[in-house]
Amino acid sequence: MTIPTNMENEIVLPVFNSNGGKTEMKERDQLEKIIVIGIGGAGNNAVDYLYKQPGYMDNVGKSVVHYIFNTDENCLNNLQCENKLVLGKDTLKGKGAGANINVGRNATVESIDEITEIVKGADLVFITAGMGGGTGTLGSSIVAETAKNVGAIVVSLVTLPFQYENRKRNAFYGIKNLYKYSDSLIMIDNQKIVDFYPDYEFTQGLDEANKILSNAISGVIKIIRNPTTINTDFEDLKTILNTGGKSQILYRSLEGEELASITENPDETIDYIYKEVTTSPLITRSNIEQATAFLILLECSSHFTQRIMNQFVSRFSRVNQEDDDSLDDLLDDLANLDDEKIESIENNGPQVIFAYNKLPNSEDGTPRLNITIVATGMGTHDSNRNQEQHETPIQESAYRSQSIKAQPQTSQTAPKVAPNTNNLAIKQNAEAKVLDTKPTPAVKEEATSNSDILLAGLQNLDEASRQKLLELLGGAQVATNNNPKVEEEYRSPVLPESNNLFVNQEATNKSTQEKPATKLSFSDDDLDIDE
Ligand SMILES: Nc1nc2c(ncn2[C@@H]2O[C@H](COP(=O)(O)OP(=O)(O)OP(=O)(O)O)[C@@H](O)[C@H]2O)c(=O)[nH]1
């Protein structure tokens, strides 16, 4: 990808102050539009950490739009990021959601038109939040759904609560919803901060988690934005994320003693690097060995020779050199090479898209390595790389195929608050969003940590709830057109009393060929609301 230098093609993005009103305009070029949104206190802190990363704002951060959303206006005012949105300001008057996920969700829904305006035209949206609190837990999935609605790729990065907070249940609701609207979901387990850094001062420990969140975000942006010797771009990221399954973003920066033996003892050093990269202490289990596709950016000093690079990347692609020998017969007989013979070539290993950038050696001459990996396809049944065999995020969702790719924002007018059809659907779905999926006893027995419970739960619900969701979305989008009753319900800060929040039964019946509508039962009693 070449970065355009022609400033005539600039587009203009709206920037909000803490009142949700536009205060200034910023100019960007016509690169893919990338937006980073931190929602709730933890999400805000992660974006703030990103701002503080040395060199980030002077480099790739310049071409990215950053926002912080929160119900708590004070929290927003204390942070560096200039683009701020107070959620649910009319109702909450800038006060926080008080750890009540119902309040946080309604506040986000109240601000849905501003959020839509912000994500309009986005190609890639990062959403970061802490699961378990009032604002970010369900607010994040509403933002994610809105971003999917404009056709963006959504990468979500969240923290799981400390065990002592007793917020696992809320966190589970949040993760479950966010998972549906995310092309990639990365989870950092706060509890592991205690296990890995028991003697760190409290905020220093939190910063370790914030560092991982912000490194993952900046690593992916670098893959897209930084011109590299072997180039990668946004399309490469899309190819990898469209492989389907769960995905993981890993980042590691290494230098010094541990790498010093890379030229004398490459095998041992590569073992060390592989372990360092794939076992990041705070990230929930990644099962990276199950990945079916990788996007790997290696930025390294001159110590990393062709041979070493080949050995290292082969660890991920699981290439067996003998497989390549079997191609000799075909190469010797090129004149008779027909499609059938080409079809017989097996692509057994994961797909790997590789980017490389040379780094200067460190001052004392020792090696340096920054590695960013987007791994995906974990949890799909077929680990072969043939993409057609996977249910891709785009293929699987009628909702996504209906999504409208918005045009880049070119107007200088303030964001409108007129409701649109997609927003109404989101508002409606937000009410029905939380399914009744308490972890089964079996899951509880197996689970040993926050992340185990959450991950086991996600795996459990996946197929059935996805189907339910598709039915719901198919009906709901048609149904909510100009339905003032629905609009009114969504404006309401509290949920309707009815347990059955599936609003338009008639449309759903039509969309499911007169089968009974899928009922998504949900009441406030299902939520673990600390009041
Ligand atoms: N790693 C990390 N986790 C955090 C940080 N701040 C909060 N958390 C975690 O995120 C969870 C949610 O907290 P917040 O993000 O502050 O909550 P919120 O979404 O703003 O919700 P309300 O405060 O209730 O409006 C907490 O339970 C913590 O586990 C942070 O700076 N770093």
XYZ file of C-alpha atoms and ligand atoms in Angstrom:
563
model
C 0.000 0.000 0.000
C 1.330 3.409 -0.814
C 0.434 6.162 1.558
C -1.046 9.022 -0.442
C 0.767 12.282 -0.132
C -1.781 14.170 -2.178
C -3.584 16.280 0.389
C -6.311 17.236 -2.082
C -8.008 13.974 -1.219
C -8.431 14.799 2.403
C -11.593 13.907 4.201
C -12.917 15.616 7.257
C -13.939 13.824 10.405
C -16.125 15.230 13.157
C -14.514 15.693 16.536
C -16.629 15.984 19.675
C -15.998 17.735 22.918
C -17.218 16.380 26.227
C -20.714 17.721 25.625
C -21.090 15.518 22.609
C -21.062 18.575 20.380
C -18.639 19.239 17.559
C -15.957 21.732 18.509
C -13.276 21.404 15.889
C -12.544 19.702 12.613
C -9.565 17.520 11.916
C -8.223 16.675 8.548
C -7.200 13.166 7.526
C -6.140 11.689 4.238
C -7.987 8.974 2.437
C -6.362 5.993 4.035
C -8.692 3.394 5.437
C -10.476 5.001 8.293
C -9.352 3.516 11.612
C -11.084 4.458 14.845
C -10.033 3.480 18.352
C -12.801 3.763 20.946
C -12.310 3.291 24.674
C -15.591 2.936 26.539
C -15.983 3.116 30.316
C -13.168 3.764 32.788
C -10.935 0.841 31.786
C -11.436 1.523 28.079
C -10.671 5.210 28.599
C -7.478 4.310 30.465
C -6.352 1.948 27.696
C -6.730 4.715 25.087
C -4.922 7.100 27.399
C -2.095 4.588 27.701
C -1.959 4.402 23.907
C -1.549 8.174 23.783
C 1.356 7.938 26.195
C 3.204 5.224 24.256
C 6.470 6.796 23.152
C 6.317 7.744 19.499
C 2.788 6.428 18.926
C 1.053 9.754 18.350
C 3.951 11.062 16.264
C 3.847 7.991 14.081
C 0.889 5.732 13.245
C -1.402 7.356 15.805
C -1.601 10.471 13.634
C -3.649 8.687 10.998
C -6.089 7.181 13.480
C -9.104 8.777 15.157
C -9.296 8.141 18.908
C -12.393 8.521 21.045
C -13.238 7.979 24.669
C -16.847 7.338 25.641
C -18.115 7.293 29.191
C -21.182 8.012 31.267
C -18.855 9.629 33.814
C -17.962 13.077 32.482
C -15.308 13.727 35.150
C -13.412 10.668 34.079
C -13.404 11.931 30.468
C -12.261 15.396 31.457
C -9.193 14.043 33.241
C -7.794 12.304 30.166
C -5.645 13.453 27.294
C -7.687 12.155 24.344
C -9.470 15.155 22.886
C -12.429 13.347 21.313
C -14.914 12.657 24.073
C -18.514 11.554 24.181
C -20.629 11.587 27.320
C -23.040 8.680 27.070
C -26.666 9.194 28.071
C -26.023 12.775 29.072
C -29.709 13.780 29.038
C -30.609 11.082 31.522
C -27.507 10.610 33.647
C -26.292 14.232 33.535
C -22.663 13.152 33.283
C -22.739 10.805 36.278
C -21.379 7.259 35.990
C -23.454 4.118 35.592
C -22.717 2.962 39.150
C -21.679 -0.532 38.077
C -25.195 -1.114 36.764
C -24.974 -2.678 33.321
C -28.593 -1.891 32.618
C -27.962 1.819 33.160
C -24.788 1.719 31.057
C -26.541 -0.032 28.214
C -29.437 2.424 28.178
C -27.045 5.377 28.296
C -25.206 4.001 25.267
C -28.450 3.422 23.418
C -29.457 7.002 24.223
C -26.301 8.185 22.438
C -26.641 5.829 19.501
C -27.015 8.557 16.879
C -23.794 10.282 17.934
C -22.034 6.923 17.980
C -23.308 6.116 14.494
C -22.028 9.437 13.243
C -18.622 8.760 14.771
C -18.198 5.298 13.235
C -19.705 6.280 9.884
C -17.336 5.406 7.046
C -15.002 3.433 9.324
C -13.077 0.496 7.905
C -11.598 -0.745 11.166
C -12.862 -0.030 14.654
C -11.005 -1.022 17.816
C -13.203 -1.130 20.900
C -11.687 -1.446 24.319
C -13.494 -1.741 27.646
C -13.377 -3.356 31.061
C -15.964 -6.082 31.496
C -17.904 -6.041 34.742
C -18.530 -2.319 35.264
C -21.689 -0.450 34.396
C -20.762 1.452 31.245
C -18.342 -0.617 29.185
C -19.843 -4.055 29.739
C -22.890 -3.778 27.470
C -22.079 -0.359 26.022
C -19.166 -1.926 24.164
C -21.346 -4.424 22.325
C -23.756 -1.671 21.294
C -20.819 0.289 19.881
C -19.559 -2.887 18.180
C -22.932 -3.566 16.617
C -23.113 0.013 15.366
C -19.665 -0.315 13.829
C -20.601 -3.590 12.131
C -23.671 -1.860 10.808
C -21.532 0.582 8.832
C -19.461 -2.301 7.468
C -16.364 -1.927 9.638
C -14.105 -4.685 10.853
C -14.394 -4.736 14.620
C -11.534 -5.716 16.900
C -12.503 -5.744 20.566
C -10.104 -5.828 23.469
C -11.424 -6.228 26.976
C -10.356 -6.933 30.519
C -12.009 -9.532 32.722
C -12.610 -8.468 36.330
C -10.534 -9.379 39.343
C -12.050 -12.319 41.205
C -12.552 -10.226 44.338
C -14.856 -7.861 42.439
C -17.499 -10.586 42.058
C -18.526 -9.302 38.655
C -18.056 -12.437 36.628
C -21.694 -12.761 35.751
C -21.949 -9.225 34.390
C -18.693 -9.724 32.561
C -20.049 -12.894 30.999
C -23.081 -11.063 29.620
C -20.824 -8.414 28.171
C -18.368 -10.810 26.558
C -21.114 -12.921 25.109
C -22.698 -9.963 23.347
C -19.469 -8.397 22.253
C -18.297 -11.670 20.742
C -21.209 -11.600 18.297
C -20.200 -8.288 16.805
C -16.431 -8.641 16.895
C -14.215 -10.030 14.188
C -11.583 -10.458 16.830
C -11.983 -10.494 20.591
C -8.965 -10.262 22.858
C -9.392 -10.811 26.574
C -6.971 -9.808 29.300
C -7.633 -11.380 32.671
C -7.075 -8.810 35.414
C -6.866 -11.607 37.960
C -3.691 -12.767 36.280
C -2.104 -9.411 37.169
C -2.236 -10.551 40.781
C -0.734 -13.921 39.885
C 2.070 -12.593 37.705
C 2.866 -9.289 39.369
C 1.911 -9.833 43.031
C 4.340 -7.218 44.309
C 3.506 -4.462 41.849
C 1.831 -1.346 43.136
C -1.874 -1.490 42.203
C -1.929 1.031 39.340
C 1.365 -0.318 38.034
C -0.309 -3.729 37.767
C -3.289 -2.253 35.899
C -0.864 -0.563 33.549
C 0.606 -3.952 32.613
C -2.844 -4.877 31.298
C -3.280 -1.460 29.655
C 0.080 -1.922 27.989
C -1.006 -5.202 26.399
C -4.265 -3.663 25.169
C -2.509 -0.678 23.674
C 0.325 -2.739 22.171
C -2.167 -5.000 20.435
C -3.943 -1.966 18.970
C -0.788 -0.160 17.868
C 0.683 -3.421 16.509
C -2.256 -3.974 14.183
C -2.270 -0.340 13.103
C 1.413 -0.666 12.266
C 0.679 -3.708 10.113
C -1.747 -1.599 8.105
C -0.081 1.785 8.133
C 3.679 1.323 8.289
C 5.321 0.817 4.930
C 7.413 -2.340 5.350
C 10.001 -4.133 3.212
C 7.538 -6.911 2.597
C 4.342 -4.944 2.638
C 1.041 -5.719 4.319
C -2.091 -3.652 4.267
C -5.701 -3.507 5.316
C -6.753 -6.132 2.756
C -4.295 -8.592 4.317
C -5.829 -8.008 7.719
C -9.289 -8.578 6.253
C -8.167 -11.810 4.620
C -6.873 -13.125 7.916
C -9.847 -12.034 10.017
C -12.300 -13.431 7.475
C -10.883 -16.880 8.093
C -13.390 -17.134 10.932
C -13.126 -18.718 14.351
C -11.640 -17.052 17.387
C -8.679 -14.812 16.962
C -5.887 -13.423 19.000
C -3.489 -10.530 18.686
C -0.068 -10.993 20.216
C 2.690 -8.460 20.561
C 6.126 -8.776 22.070
C 9.150 -6.520 22.064
C 12.429 -8.286 22.902
C 16.030 -7.244 23.051
C 19.208 -7.860 24.976
C 20.756 -10.900 26.574
C 18.073 -13.439 25.743
C 18.387 -12.745 22.038
C 22.159 -12.398 22.025
C 22.766 -16.024 21.079
C 20.452 -15.852 18.054
C 23.258 -16.279 15.532
C 25.205 -18.988 17.412
C 22.278 -20.961 18.675
C 19.235 -20.146 16.564
C 17.107 -23.159 17.561
C 17.263 -22.405 21.252
C 16.689 -18.695 20.751
C 13.763 -19.316 18.431
C 12.261 -21.617 21.083
C 12.636 -18.784 23.549
C 11.050 -16.171 21.248
C 8.173 -18.465 20.292
C 7.385 -19.108 23.948
C 7.628 -15.426 24.852
C 5.285 -14.418 22.074
C 2.680 -17.131 22.470
C 2.399 -17.162 26.250
C 1.740 -13.548 27.111
C 1.040 -13.748 30.852
C -2.206 -11.777 31.072
C -3.960 -12.847 27.902
C -6.521 -15.597 28.310
C -5.532 -18.925 26.813
C -4.970 -18.458 23.124
C -4.709 -21.993 21.689
C -2.556 -20.442 19.049
C -1.462 -23.851 17.850
C -5.010 -24.294 16.529
C -4.867 -21.132 14.412
C -5.527 -21.559 10.712
C -4.216 -18.188 9.578
C -1.555 -15.755 10.720
C -0.584 -12.228 9.882
C 2.924 -11.774 11.215
C 4.886 -8.537 11.354
C 8.538 -8.984 12.300
C 10.570 -5.885 12.936
C 14.091 -6.951 13.706
C 17.763 -6.115 13.599
C 20.219 -7.509 11.070
C 20.944 -10.570 13.250
C 17.830 -12.214 11.898
C 19.074 -13.927 8.750
C 17.037 -15.635 6.052
C 17.641 -19.000 7.726
C 16.517 -17.787 11.134
C 13.444 -16.046 9.748
C 12.540 -19.144 7.785
C 12.829 -21.328 10.883
C 10.855 -18.911 13.000
C 7.936 -18.297 10.653
C 7.773 -22.030 9.835
C 6.868 -22.623 13.485
C 3.604 -20.844 12.803
C 2.887 -22.146 9.325
C 3.815 -25.656 10.514
C 5.494 -26.288 7.203
C 7.059 -29.671 6.781
C 9.988 -29.446 4.393
C 9.251 -32.953 3.077
C 5.908 -31.786 1.724
C 7.763 -29.480 -0.611
C 9.915 -32.380 -1.871
C 6.746 -34.105 -3.030
C 6.281 -31.264 -5.521
C 9.421 -32.276 -7.385
C 7.561 -34.723 -9.626
C 5.149 -32.008 -10.665
C 7.920 -29.503 -11.305
C 9.814 -32.035 -13.433
C 6.797 -32.507 -15.635
C 5.535 -28.968 -16.148
C 4.437 -29.691 -19.717
C 1.808 -32.100 -18.406
C 0.685 -30.034 -15.454
C -3.097 -29.943 -15.513
C -5.660 -28.561 -13.084
C -6.272 -31.958 -11.562
C -2.625 -32.272 -10.577
C -2.624 -28.742 -9.177
C -5.724 -29.580 -7.157
C -3.855 -32.537 -5.697
C -1.345 -30.216 -4.036
C -2.297 -30.105 -0.395
C -2.239 -26.904 1.584
C -2.229 -28.457 5.004
C -0.795 -25.765 7.174
C -2.157 -22.410 8.226
C -2.096 -19.501 5.848
C 0.653 -17.031 6.736
C 0.886 -13.450 5.560
C 4.267 -12.127 6.519
C 5.600 -8.580 6.788
C 9.126 -7.560 7.592
C 10.806 -4.369 8.644
C 14.453 -3.833 9.506
C 15.271 -2.289 12.879
C 18.639 -0.775 13.781
C 20.696 -2.853 16.217
C 20.527 -1.754 19.832
C 23.267 0.578 21.021
C 25.441 -2.234 22.379
C 25.081 -4.149 19.119
C 22.736 -6.816 20.489
C 19.655 -7.984 18.523
C 16.230 -6.382 18.699
C 12.882 -7.853 17.761
C 9.311 -6.542 17.752
C 6.753 -9.095 16.757
C 3.047 -8.569 16.128
C 0.857 -11.546 15.301
C -2.791 -11.678 14.354
C -3.740 -15.331 14.653
C -7.178 -16.540 13.747
C -9.283 -19.594 12.970
C -9.037 -21.047 16.473
C -12.022 -23.188 17.331
C -13.062 -23.911 13.754
C -13.679 -27.583 13.074
C -11.411 -27.826 10.083
C -7.872 -26.669 10.684
C -6.967 -26.748 6.985
C -6.347 -23.436 5.394
C -8.999 -23.627 2.692
C -11.035 -20.566 3.528
C -14.136 -21.666 1.680
C -14.565 -24.438 4.204
C -14.926 -21.980 7.055
C -17.958 -20.031 7.954
C -16.526 -16.564 7.569
C -17.845 -13.749 9.726
C -19.193 -12.070 6.632
C -20.814 -15.169 5.160
C -22.354 -16.275 8.388
C -24.366 -13.212 9.145
C -27.326 -12.015 7.203
C -27.042 -8.923 9.329
C -23.549 -8.197 8.126
C -24.403 -8.720 4.503
C -27.149 -6.179 4.901
C -24.835 -3.652 6.397
C -24.378 -0.453 4.499
C -20.933 0.850 3.723
C -21.222 4.485 4.629
C -19.478 7.159 2.610
C -16.631 9.077 4.207
C -17.846 12.016 6.197
C -17.318 15.159 4.178
C -19.736 17.530 5.744
C -18.786 20.018 8.413
C -22.190 19.973 10.005
C -22.647 18.798 13.569
C -23.748 15.186 13.984
C -27.443 14.831 13.485
C -29.603 13.055 15.954
C -32.334 11.951 13.603
C -33.028 8.271 14.170
C -32.135 5.917 11.344
C -33.362 2.437 10.624
C -30.209 0.666 11.692
C -30.144 2.552 14.951
C -33.674 1.536 15.685
C -32.732 -2.060 15.070
C -29.797 -1.724 17.415
C -31.949 -0.127 20.033
C -34.414 -2.931 19.704
C -31.751 -5.584 19.774
C -30.081 -3.997 22.752
C -33.198 -4.780 24.749
C -33.151 -8.412 23.678
C -29.400 -8.698 23.697
C -28.764 -10.521 26.924
C -29.619 -14.180 26.493
C -30.273 -16.544 29.335
C -26.981 -18.390 29.403
C -25.796 -19.044 32.869
C -22.780 -21.363 32.818
C -23.894 -24.982 33.013
C -22.742 -27.017 36.028
C -20.377 -28.901 33.744
C -18.765 -25.678 32.684
C -18.442 -24.555 36.272
C -16.748 -27.794 37.306
C -14.145 -27.562 34.590
C -13.504 -23.892 34.964
C -10.612 -22.775 37.096
C -10.425 -19.030 36.465
C -12.464 -16.110 35.189
C -11.271 -16.670 31.695
C -11.962 -20.396 31.789
C -15.564 -19.785 32.757
C -16.037 -17.118 30.128
C -14.376 -19.045 27.368
C -16.164 -22.262 28.184
C -19.423 -20.326 28.176
C -18.710 -18.750 24.810
C -17.968 -22.089 23.281
C -21.172 -23.485 24.720
C -23.495 -20.854 23.434
C -22.034 -20.275 20.075
C -24.049 -22.227 17.511
C -27.509 -21.980 19.024
C -27.376 -18.341 20.008
C -25.900 -17.355 16.680
C -28.904 -18.892 14.955
C -31.260 -17.159 17.347
C -29.512 -13.903 16.739
C -29.736 -14.206 12.968
C -33.446 -14.882 13.160
C -33.867 -11.968 15.484
C -31.860 -9.580 13.379
C -33.494 -10.622 10.138
C -36.918 -9.863 11.579
C -36.031 -6.911 13.676
C -34.468 -4.820 10.968
C -37.508 -5.081 8.753
C -39.855 -4.702 11.641
C -38.599 -1.545 13.205
C -38.932 0.748 10.238
C -40.779 3.808 11.427
C -42.171 2.077 14.438
C -42.740 4.887 16.933
C -43.588 2.446 19.694
C -40.199 0.795 19.438
C -38.495 4.154 19.321
C -40.296 5.192 22.458
C -39.353 2.000 24.280
C -35.724 2.593 23.477
C -35.815 6.092 24.744
C -36.986 4.678 28.036
C -34.164 4.432 30.543
C -35.654 1.324 32.117
C -36.575 -1.972 30.554
C -40.200 -2.818 29.853
C -41.649 -5.162 32.433
C -42.252 -7.962 30.017
C -39.751 -10.768 29.973
C -40.232 -11.248 26.285
C -38.478 -8.325 24.711
C -38.716 -9.552 21.190
C -40.666 -6.631 19.928
C -42.103 -7.459 16.555
C -43.424 -10.990 16.633
C -45.220 -10.634 13.324
C -42.171 -9.704 11.296
C -40.148 -12.434 12.904
C -42.747 -15.014 12.065
C -42.557 -13.879 8.452
C -38.786 -13.989 8.396
C -38.764 -17.501 9.833
C -41.457 -18.785 7.463
C -44.247 -18.775 10.014
C -42.231 -20.746 12.535
C -42.793 -19.487 16.079
C -40.484 -16.587 16.786
C -37.378 -17.242 18.798
C -38.050 -15.814 22.203
C -35.151 -14.283 23.948
C -36.144 -14.086 27.534
C -34.501 -11.523 29.688
C -35.419 -9.634 32.752
C -33.595 -7.412 35.172
C -33.493 -10.398 37.529
C -31.144 -12.105 35.110
C -28.592 -9.398 35.574
C -26.208 -9.237 38.439
C -26.784 -5.611 39.111
C -25.099 -4.121 42.110
C -27.568 -1.580 43.325
N -6.597 -3.460 33.413
C -7.393 -2.487 33.848
N -8.617 -2.807 34.279
C -9.404 -1.820 34.730
C -8.992 -0.468 34.750
N -10.005 0.285 35.258
C -11.003 -0.581 35.531
N -10.652 -1.858 35.228
C -11.472 -3.089 35.263
O -12.617 -2.840 34.457
C -13.805 -3.142 35.168
C -14.843 -2.114 34.819
O -14.454 -0.869 35.384
P -14.723 0.492 34.624
O -14.289 0.387 33.218
O -14.144 1.594 35.430
O -16.300 0.533 34.686
P -17.253 1.341 33.708
O -17.513 0.518 32.509
O -16.708 2.716 33.509
O -18.598 1.378 34.518
P -19.099 2.396 35.673
O -17.876 2.887 36.388
O -19.973 1.556 36.515
O -19.829 3.475 34.986
C -13.407 -3.131 36.634
O -14.223 -4.027 37.304
C -11.947 -3.531 36.622
O -11.838 -4.935 36.698
C -7.686 -0.157 34.258
O -7.226 0.994 34.198
N -6.943 -1.210 33.812
